[in-house]
Amino acid sequence: MELTTVWFLLIALLWIGYFVLEGFDFGVGVLLPVLGRSDEDRRRILATIGPVWDGNEVWLIVAGGATFAAFPEWYATLFSGFYLPLFLILVALILRGVAIEYRGKSDNPRAWDRAMFFGSLLPAFLWGVAFANIVRGVPLDADHEYTGTLFTLLNPYALLGGLATLALFTLHGAVFLVLRTDGDLRTRASALARRLAVGALVVGGVFLLITQLTVGRAATWAAVAVAAAGIAVSLLATLRGRDGWAFTASAVAIIAAVVTLFGSLWPNVMPALDPANSLNVYNASSTPYTLTVMTWVAAIFTPVVLLYQGWTYWVFRRRVTGARVEA
């Protein structure tokens, strides 16, 4: 297998890890004002992601760094053409991080709760907008420069993609709260997760179906089916009180959705409306020497990072109860 293909798959894997792990962070933040009826509820909700949210963001940093090193032309075109949406995502992520850290030190925690909500809602929506545009194709000239505007990116298909990721992540966050809390908070999160599953199935299903009919491949139909089945199983498991299975199924749905997008993209990395100007894994990649060095570095350090993050989740695996928050 060529190294360009290997690194395309590795970058797809990094985005899968980011969306699965950061996805429930976004969902928890969006649901904070919905499920947080009291200050204790809101503290418990934030405590579920407190030990892990910053580690989850590492996947985004590594995905961006890997793109820069493996496909510099892709990185340059993406970050210049999508500058404003990516800047808004960055500001929202900073706002969310500050809100998590400063809420407990402020005399006005509700202001930080609002910051947490918008700092989670905006990235959850804009990541879908960005990836929908990447898969659909954008106007590029012969030098691979983006020639559109912000409003070019806000087309109906991309907005639907934003709603799809927002729905999936919110469902993922609700199921995560069911898994990590108890009592009345868990009961309310479970009831909300059932309604969110129906919405995610409809919105996400329509988006993936349109993707398949416009730019999809025969092989990615299987991923679409797995995504739909994942949401359905998550709903069924929630109804039966199988919290671990429900969370696993929602994670599988996100994985399958990302596989659908990257499978539809290959071998392009930034399709152009004029196919002659598209960037692909061949004309956007680094030199073979660079890819070889990166492969060795990834082979050595990736297992270490995975083991450390897995250990973190194991340490903080228990439910967050009211008594533990008060302690």
Tab-separated table of C-alpha atoms in Angstrom:
chain	number	residue	atom	x	y	z
A	1	MET	CA	0.000	0.000	0.000
A	2	GLU	CA	1.353	3.434	-0.928
A	3	LEU	CA	2.250	5.788	1.905
A	4	THR	CA	-0.113	8.435	0.547
A	5	THR	CA	-2.959	5.960	0.997
A	6	VAL	CA	-1.720	5.001	4.461
A	7	TRP	CA	-1.721	8.619	5.590
A	8	PHE	CA	-5.127	9.314	4.108
A	9	LEU	CA	-6.439	6.397	6.182
A	10	LEU	CA	-4.554	7.553	9.291
A	11	ILE	CA	-5.978	11.068	9.001
A	12	ALA	CA	-9.459	9.582	8.605
A	13	LEU	CA	-8.788	7.514	11.748
A	14	LEU	CA	-7.720	10.627	13.662
A	15	TRP	CA	-10.930	12.419	12.694
A	16	ILE	CA	-12.927	9.361	13.751
A	17	GLY	CA	-11.226	9.419	17.148
A	18	TYR	CA	-11.838	13.148	17.496
A	19	PHE	CA	-15.520	13.020	16.583
A	20	VAL	CA	-16.251	9.992	18.775
A	21	LEU	CA	-14.498	11.399	21.850
A	22	GLU	CA	-15.074	15.115	21.412
A	23	GLY	CA	-18.548	14.390	20.081
A	24	PHE	CA	-19.924	13.522	23.510
A	25	ASP	CA	-18.130	16.577	24.959
A	26	PHE	CA	-20.038	18.757	22.488
A	27	GLY	CA	-23.270	16.942	23.264
A	28	VAL	CA	-22.832	17.378	27.011
A	29	GLY	CA	-22.184	21.104	26.544
A	30	VAL	CA	-25.253	21.537	24.341
A	31	LEU	CA	-27.430	19.680	26.869
A	32	LEU	CA	-26.092	21.571	29.891
A	33	PRO	CA	-28.945	24.149	29.989
A	34	VAL	CA	-31.516	21.511	29.034
A	35	LEU	CA	-30.755	18.918	31.719
A	36	GLY	CA	-29.113	21.171	34.302
A	37	ARG	CA	-32.114	22.186	36.388
A	38	SER	CA	-30.026	23.037	39.451
A	39	ASP	CA	-26.462	24.078	40.128
A	40	GLU	CA	-25.734	20.594	41.433
A	41	ASP	CA	-27.045	19.081	38.188
A	42	ARG	CA	-24.869	21.382	36.116
A	43	ARG	CA	-21.820	20.588	38.227
A	44	ARG	CA	-22.432	16.870	37.834
A	45	ILE	CA	-22.890	17.243	34.078
A	46	LEU	CA	-19.603	19.102	33.712
A	47	ALA	CA	-17.859	16.659	36.052
A	48	THR	CA	-18.554	13.818	33.599
A	49	ILE	CA	-16.230	15.389	31.016
A	50	GLY	CA	-13.948	17.378	33.336
A	51	PRO	CA	-11.086	14.840	33.439
A	52	VAL	CA	-11.133	13.961	29.729
A	53	TRP	CA	-12.242	16.890	27.547
A	54	ASP	CA	-8.760	18.367	27.050
A	55	GLY	CA	-7.306	14.961	26.167
A	56	ASN	CA	-10.050	14.499	23.595
A	57	GLU	CA	-9.013	17.727	21.855
A	58	VAL	CA	-5.541	16.274	21.274
A	59	TRP	CA	-7.028	14.223	18.436
A	60	LEU	CA	-7.891	17.444	16.604
A	61	ILE	CA	-4.387	18.848	17.077
A	62	VAL	CA	-2.798	15.655	15.804
A	63	ALA	CA	-5.206	15.492	12.842
A	64	GLY	CA	-4.286	19.051	11.862
A	65	GLY	CA	-0.573	18.386	12.306
A	66	ALA	CA	-0.730	15.164	10.305
A	67	THR	CA	-2.562	16.942	7.485
A	68	PHE	CA	0.045	19.705	7.437
A	69	ALA	CA	2.931	17.217	7.296
A	70	ALA	CA	1.442	14.577	4.982
A	71	PHE	CA	-0.659	16.739	2.639
A	72	PRO	CA	0.600	20.346	2.835
A	73	GLU	CA	-1.329	21.442	-0.272
A	74	TRP	CA	-4.551	20.171	1.290
A	75	TYR	CA	-3.763	21.956	4.533
A	76	ALA	CA	-2.977	25.243	2.781
A	77	THR	CA	-6.121	25.218	0.638
A	78	LEU	CA	-8.361	24.115	3.493
A	79	PHE	CA	-7.163	26.649	6.059
A	80	SER	CA	-7.114	29.554	3.626
A	81	GLY	CA	-10.485	28.819	2.010
A	82	PHE	CA	-12.242	27.847	5.238
A	83	TYR	CA	-10.495	30.471	7.334
A	84	LEU	CA	-13.556	32.131	8.899
A	85	PRO	CA	-15.457	28.924	9.851
A	86	LEU	CA	-12.286	27.378	11.285
A	87	PHE	CA	-11.529	30.601	13.167
A	88	LEU	CA	-15.032	30.536	14.666
A	89	ILE	CA	-14.503	26.918	15.713
A	90	LEU	CA	-11.209	27.851	17.366
A	91	VAL	CA	-12.785	30.742	19.273
A	92	ALA	CA	-15.647	28.486	20.397
A	93	LEU	CA	-13.242	25.779	21.603
A	94	ILE	CA	-11.264	28.366	23.567
A	95	LEU	CA	-14.469	29.761	25.058
A	96	ARG	CA	-15.603	26.288	26.055
A	97	GLY	CA	-12.285	25.430	27.688
A	98	VAL	CA	-12.246	28.664	29.664
A	99	ALA	CA	-15.848	28.074	30.747
A	100	ILE	CA	-15.044	24.604	32.092
A	101	GLU	CA	-12.032	25.830	34.045
A	102	TYR	CA	-13.461	29.093	35.407
A	103	ARG	CA	-17.058	28.167	36.191
A	104	GLY	CA	-16.224	26.936	39.685
A	105	LYS	CA	-14.163	30.035	40.430
A	106	SER	CA	-16.759	32.601	39.372
A	107	ASP	CA	-19.526	34.372	41.291
A	108	ASN	CA	-21.662	34.170	38.131
A	109	PRO	CA	-21.524	30.531	36.988
A	110	ARG	CA	-24.566	30.885	34.723
A	111	ALA	CA	-22.602	33.187	32.411
A	112	TRP	CA	-19.990	30.443	32.003
A	113	ASP	CA	-22.785	27.905	31.452
A	114	ARG	CA	-23.949	29.970	28.475
A	115	ALA	CA	-20.365	30.143	27.221
A	116	MET	CA	-20.157	26.360	27.535
A	117	PHE	CA	-23.377	25.951	25.563
A	118	PHE	CA	-22.361	28.158	22.632
A	119	GLY	CA	-18.769	26.906	22.753
A	120	SER	CA	-20.128	23.396	22.190
A	121	LEU	CA	-23.003	24.143	19.817
A	122	LEU	CA	-20.969	26.121	17.292
A	123	PRO	CA	-18.218	23.526	16.635
A	124	ALA	CA	-20.742	20.668	16.594
A	125	PHE	CA	-22.574	22.451	13.786
A	126	LEU	CA	-19.641	23.966	11.879
A	127	TRP	CA	-17.648	20.742	11.634
A	128	GLY	CA	-20.549	19.248	9.713
A	129	VAL	CA	-20.715	22.311	7.457
A	130	ALA	CA	-16.975	22.076	6.763
A	131	PHE	CA	-16.878	18.364	5.959
A	132	ALA	CA	-20.018	18.538	3.846
A	133	ASN	CA	-18.335	21.193	1.696
A	134	ILE	CA	-15.133	19.166	1.479
A	135	VAL	CA	-17.023	16.108	0.226
A	136	ARG	CA	-19.328	18.071	-2.100
A	137	GLY	CA	-16.517	20.111	-3.662
A	138	VAL	CA	-15.671	23.807	-3.588
A	139	PRO	CA	-14.611	26.326	-6.245
A	140	LEU	CA	-10.827	26.083	-6.718
A	141	ASP	CA	-8.711	27.663	-9.445
A	142	ALA	CA	-5.811	26.070	-11.294
A	143	ASP	CA	-3.462	27.000	-8.404
A	144	HIS	CA	-5.764	25.204	-5.938
A	145	GLU	CA	-6.826	28.492	-4.361
A	146	TYR	CA	-10.347	28.816	-2.989
A	147	THR	CA	-12.315	31.339	-5.065
A	148	GLY	CA	-15.647	31.325	-3.237
A	149	THR	CA	-16.940	33.310	-0.254
A	150	LEU	CA	-18.344	32.452	3.158
A	151	PHE	CA	-21.834	32.281	1.650
A	152	THR	CA	-20.582	29.697	-0.850
A	153	LEU	CA	-19.925	27.399	2.100
A	154	LEU	CA	-23.380	28.015	3.562
A	155	ASN	CA	-25.208	26.054	0.887
A	156	PRO	CA	-28.248	23.864	1.753
A	157	TYR	CA	-26.304	20.597	1.627
A	158	ALA	CA	-23.618	21.921	3.977
A	159	LEU	CA	-26.185	23.325	6.409
A	160	LEU	CA	-27.868	19.919	6.447
A	161	GLY	CA	-24.476	18.397	7.212
A	162	GLY	CA	-24.117	20.785	10.135
A	163	LEU	CA	-27.518	19.773	11.483
A	164	ALA	CA	-26.585	16.099	11.070
A	165	THR	CA	-23.373	16.369	13.108
A	166	LEU	CA	-25.138	18.497	15.707
A	167	ALA	CA	-27.875	15.870	16.059
A	168	LEU	CA	-25.397	12.978	16.239
A	169	PHE	CA	-23.169	14.669	18.798
A	170	THR	CA	-26.093	15.761	20.953
A	171	LEU	CA	-27.412	12.191	20.982
A	172	HIS	CA	-23.907	10.934	21.797
A	173	GLY	CA	-23.702	13.377	24.704
A	174	ALA	CA	-27.112	12.368	26.055
A	175	VAL	CA	-26.196	8.682	25.967
A	176	PHE	CA	-22.869	9.492	27.649
A	177	LEU	CA	-24.711	11.276	30.478
A	178	VAL	CA	-26.983	8.264	30.902
A	179	LEU	CA	-23.846	6.131	31.222
A	180	ARG	CA	-22.045	8.439	33.671
A	181	THR	CA	-24.788	9.752	35.992
A	182	ASP	CA	-27.477	8.341	38.248
A	183	GLY	CA	-30.787	9.256	39.839
A	184	ASP	CA	-33.165	11.794	38.383
A	185	LEU	CA	-30.503	13.298	36.114
A	186	ARG	CA	-29.885	9.942	34.480
A	187	THR	CA	-33.635	9.367	34.070
A	188	ARG	CA	-34.126	12.706	32.331
A	189	ALA	CA	-31.060	12.163	30.127
A	190	SER	CA	-32.406	8.735	29.118
A	191	ALA	CA	-35.803	10.151	28.162
A	192	LEU	CA	-34.154	12.902	26.127
A	193	ALA	CA	-31.806	10.438	24.418
A	194	ARG	CA	-34.803	8.512	23.065
A	195	ARG	CA	-36.209	11.620	21.392
A	196	LEU	CA	-32.810	12.694	20.132
A	197	ALA	CA	-32.217	9.285	18.556
A	198	VAL	CA	-35.281	9.699	16.361
A	199	GLY	CA	-34.159	13.171	15.251
A	200	ALA	CA	-30.599	12.004	14.591
A	201	LEU	CA	-31.865	9.072	12.567
A	202	VAL	CA	-33.998	11.333	10.368
A	203	VAL	CA	-31.549	14.227	9.881
A	204	GLY	CA	-28.417	12.084	9.703
A	205	GLY	CA	-30.117	9.561	7.433
A	206	VAL	CA	-31.248	12.229	4.962
A	207	PHE	CA	-27.781	13.786	4.895
A	208	LEU	CA	-25.977	10.490	4.316
A	209	LEU	CA	-28.542	9.410	1.723
A	210	ILE	CA	-28.043	12.649	-0.256
A	211	THR	CA	-24.280	12.177	0.073
A	212	GLN	CA	-24.539	8.679	-1.341
A	213	LEU	CA	-26.752	9.712	-4.226
A	214	THR	CA	-24.526	12.645	-5.223
A	215	VAL	CA	-20.891	11.752	-4.471
A	216	GLY	CA	-21.024	8.353	-2.773
A	217	ARG	CA	-19.611	5.029	-3.893
A	218	ALA	CA	-21.095	1.554	-3.899
A	219	ALA	CA	-18.809	0.471	-1.041
A	220	THR	CA	-19.974	3.271	1.274
A	221	TRP	CA	-23.595	2.106	1.237
A	222	ALA	CA	-22.557	-0.397	3.897
A	223	ALA	CA	-21.272	2.431	6.109
A	224	VAL	CA	-24.566	4.304	5.707
A	225	ALA	CA	-26.462	1.193	6.786
A	226	VAL	CA	-24.172	0.745	9.805
A	227	ALA	CA	-24.698	4.378	10.811
A	228	ALA	CA	-28.472	3.985	10.726
A	229	ALA	CA	-28.275	0.677	12.590
A	230	GLY	CA	-26.017	2.256	15.216
A	231	ILE	CA	-28.592	4.949	16.023
A	232	ALA	CA	-31.395	2.385	16.083
A	233	VAL	CA	-29.462	0.068	18.410
A	234	SER	CA	-28.578	3.018	20.639
A	235	LEU	CA	-32.280	3.819	20.961
A	236	LEU	CA	-33.197	0.193	21.683
A	237	ALA	CA	-30.407	-0.192	24.245
A	238	THR	CA	-31.455	3.023	25.990
A	239	LEU	CA	-35.033	1.757	26.231
A	240	ARG	CA	-33.760	-1.442	27.831
A	241	GLY	CA	-31.366	0.299	30.221
A	242	ARG	CA	-28.226	-1.098	28.568
A	243	ASP	CA	-26.179	2.070	28.938
A	244	GLY	CA	-22.845	0.689	27.763
A	245	TRP	CA	-24.353	-0.799	24.622
A	246	ALA	CA	-26.231	2.428	23.900
A	247	PHE	CA	-23.035	4.488	24.093
A	248	THR	CA	-21.109	1.978	21.995
A	249	ALA	CA	-23.840	1.996	19.332
A	250	SER	CA	-23.898	5.794	19.108
A	251	ALA	CA	-20.104	5.759	18.763
A	252	VAL	CA	-20.410	3.207	15.950
A	253	ALA	CA	-22.928	5.475	14.205
A	254	ILE	CA	-20.441	8.367	14.273
A	255	ILE	CA	-17.626	6.126	13.048
A	256	ALA	CA	-19.761	4.889	10.149
A	257	ALA	CA	-20.777	8.451	9.220
A	258	VAL	CA	-17.127	9.562	9.052
A	259	VAL	CA	-16.221	6.449	7.045
A	260	THR	CA	-18.981	7.378	4.603
A	261	LEU	CA	-17.565	10.875	4.145
A	262	PHE	CA	-13.925	9.828	3.734
A	263	GLY	CA	-14.920	6.873	1.561
A	264	SER	CA	-16.830	9.237	-0.726
A	265	LEU	CA	-13.845	11.594	-0.776
A	266	TRP	CA	-11.104	9.125	-1.831
A	267	PRO	CA	-8.778	9.611	-3.705
A	268	ASN	CA	-9.489	13.341	-3.534
A	269	VAL	CA	-8.707	15.337	-0.424
A	270	MET	CA	-10.229	18.610	-1.639
A	271	PRO	CA	-12.509	18.153	-4.654
A	272	ALA	CA	-13.059	21.160	-6.890
A	273	LEU	CA	-16.235	21.972	-8.770
A	274	ASP	CA	-13.993	21.714	-11.833
A	275	PRO	CA	-12.469	18.220	-11.435
A	276	ALA	CA	-9.295	19.336	-13.231
A	277	ASN	CA	-8.462	21.578	-10.254
A	278	SER	CA	-9.103	19.006	-7.536
A	279	LEU	CA	-6.499	18.101	-4.925
A	280	ASN	CA	-5.937	14.399	-4.386
A	281	VAL	CA	-3.595	12.199	-2.359
A	282	TYR	CA	-1.009	12.377	-5.123
A	283	ASN	CA	-0.741	16.060	-6.035
A	284	ALA	CA	-1.242	17.266	-2.445
A	285	SER	CA	1.182	14.963	-0.613
A	286	SER	CA	4.633	15.499	0.862
A	287	THR	CA	7.742	13.753	-0.397
A	288	PRO	CA	8.122	9.982	0.139
A	289	TYR	CA	10.972	10.628	2.614
A	290	THR	CA	8.751	12.854	4.772
A	291	LEU	CA	5.952	10.301	4.751
A	292	THR	CA	8.395	7.517	5.683
A	293	VAL	CA	9.763	9.428	8.682
A	294	MET	CA	6.242	10.313	9.818
A	295	THR	CA	5.177	6.685	9.558
A	296	TRP	CA	7.938	5.566	11.919
A	297	VAL	CA	7.136	8.341	14.391
A	298	ALA	CA	3.446	7.455	14.331
A	299	ALA	CA	4.182	3.743	14.792
A	300	ILE	CA	6.255	4.461	17.911
A	301	PHE	CA	4.228	7.125	19.700
A	302	THR	CA	0.602	6.372	18.770
A	303	PRO	CA	0.363	3.259	21.003
A	304	VAL	CA	1.751	5.278	23.919
A	305	VAL	CA	-0.900	7.978	23.488
A	306	LEU	CA	-3.677	5.390	23.170
A	307	LEU	CA	-2.552	3.547	26.293
A	308	TYR	CA	-2.384	6.764	28.301
A	309	GLN	CA	-5.815	7.956	27.205
A	310	GLY	CA	-7.296	4.522	27.787
A	311	TRP	CA	-5.858	4.548	31.318
A	312	THR	CA	-7.445	7.971	31.932
A	313	TYR	CA	-10.886	6.704	30.952
A	314	TRP	CA	-10.421	3.638	33.142
A	315	VAL	CA	-9.547	5.751	36.189
A	316	PHE	CA	-12.606	8.001	35.716
A	317	ARG	CA	-15.010	5.249	34.641
A	318	ARG	CA	-17.476	5.424	37.559
A	319	ARG	CA	-20.742	7.324	37.606
A	320	VAL	CA	-20.727	10.895	38.861
A	321	THR	CA	-23.164	11.035	41.771
A	322	GLY	CA	-24.399	13.994	43.762
A	323	ALA	CA	-22.434	12.811	46.799
A	324	ARG	CA	-19.188	12.673	44.818
A	325	VAL	CA	-19.698	16.192	43.464
A	326	GLU	CA	-20.352	17.577	46.952
A	327	ALA	CA	-17.238	15.788	48.234
